[in-house]
XYZ file of C-alpha atoms in Angstrom:
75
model
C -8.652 13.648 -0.238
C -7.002 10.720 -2.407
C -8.532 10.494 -5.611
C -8.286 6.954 -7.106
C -6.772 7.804 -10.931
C -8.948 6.175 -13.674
C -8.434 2.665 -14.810
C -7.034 4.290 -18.126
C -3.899 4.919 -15.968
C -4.000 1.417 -15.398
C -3.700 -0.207 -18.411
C -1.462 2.671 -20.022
C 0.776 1.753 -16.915
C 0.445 -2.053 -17.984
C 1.988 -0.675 -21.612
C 4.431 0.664 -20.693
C 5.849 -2.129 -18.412
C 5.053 -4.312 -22.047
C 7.462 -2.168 -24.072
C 10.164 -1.514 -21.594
C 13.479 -3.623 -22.324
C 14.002 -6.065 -19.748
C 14.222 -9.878 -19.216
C 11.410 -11.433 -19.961
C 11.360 -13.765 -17.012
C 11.660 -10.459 -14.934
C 8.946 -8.670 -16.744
C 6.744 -12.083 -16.088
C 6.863 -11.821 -12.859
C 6.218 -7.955 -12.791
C 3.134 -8.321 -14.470
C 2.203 -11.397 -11.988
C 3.087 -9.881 -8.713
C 0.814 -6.584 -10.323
C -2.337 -8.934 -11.104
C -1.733 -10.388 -7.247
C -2.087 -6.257 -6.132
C -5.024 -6.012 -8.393
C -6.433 -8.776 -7.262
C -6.371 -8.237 -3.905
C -8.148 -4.497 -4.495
C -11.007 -6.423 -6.059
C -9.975 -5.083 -9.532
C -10.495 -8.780 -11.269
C -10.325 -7.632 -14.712
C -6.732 -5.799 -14.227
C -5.957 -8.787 -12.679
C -6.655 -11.096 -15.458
C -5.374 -8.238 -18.016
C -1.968 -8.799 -15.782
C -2.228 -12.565 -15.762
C -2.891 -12.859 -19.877
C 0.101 -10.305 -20.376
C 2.236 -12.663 -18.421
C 1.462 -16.002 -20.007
C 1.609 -14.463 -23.482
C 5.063 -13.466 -22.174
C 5.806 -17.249 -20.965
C 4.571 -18.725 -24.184
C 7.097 -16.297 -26.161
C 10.303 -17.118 -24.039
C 9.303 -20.617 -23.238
C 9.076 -20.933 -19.920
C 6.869 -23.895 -18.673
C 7.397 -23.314 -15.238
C 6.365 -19.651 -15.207
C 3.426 -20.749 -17.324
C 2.492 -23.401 -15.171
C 1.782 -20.868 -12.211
C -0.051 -18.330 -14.226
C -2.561 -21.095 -15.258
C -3.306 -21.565 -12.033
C -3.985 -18.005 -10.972
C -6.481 -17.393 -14.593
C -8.225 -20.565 -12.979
């Protein structure tokens, strides 16, 4: 039997990915590529949760084109 692990897992995952060094254009699209997986699952609040990490990410390293693409997934 495959138990699905709790959506606690989930987010603690998602913190970890937030702290770990790494580029942030890298870690954008991490976090975007996740909220696609989520999203596709039917788990639309990971999703956004993945999406809002990203563009906070965007907004701090300025980039508009990353930023640009996220808005349109959160619409």
């Amino acid at each position: 039997m495959d138990i699905e692990p709790p959506r606690r897992w989930h987010t603690l995952k998602l913190a970890l990915l937030w702290r770990r060094p790494q580029e942030p254009r890298k870690k954008i699209k991490i976090f975007l590529r996740l909220g696609d997986e989520y999203l596709r699952k039917g788990e639309v609040q990971l999703a956004n949760y993945c999406y809002t990490l990203s563009k906070n990410l965007a907004e701090e390293a300025g980039t508009i084109h990353l930023r640009k693409k996220i808005e349109n997934r959160l619409i």
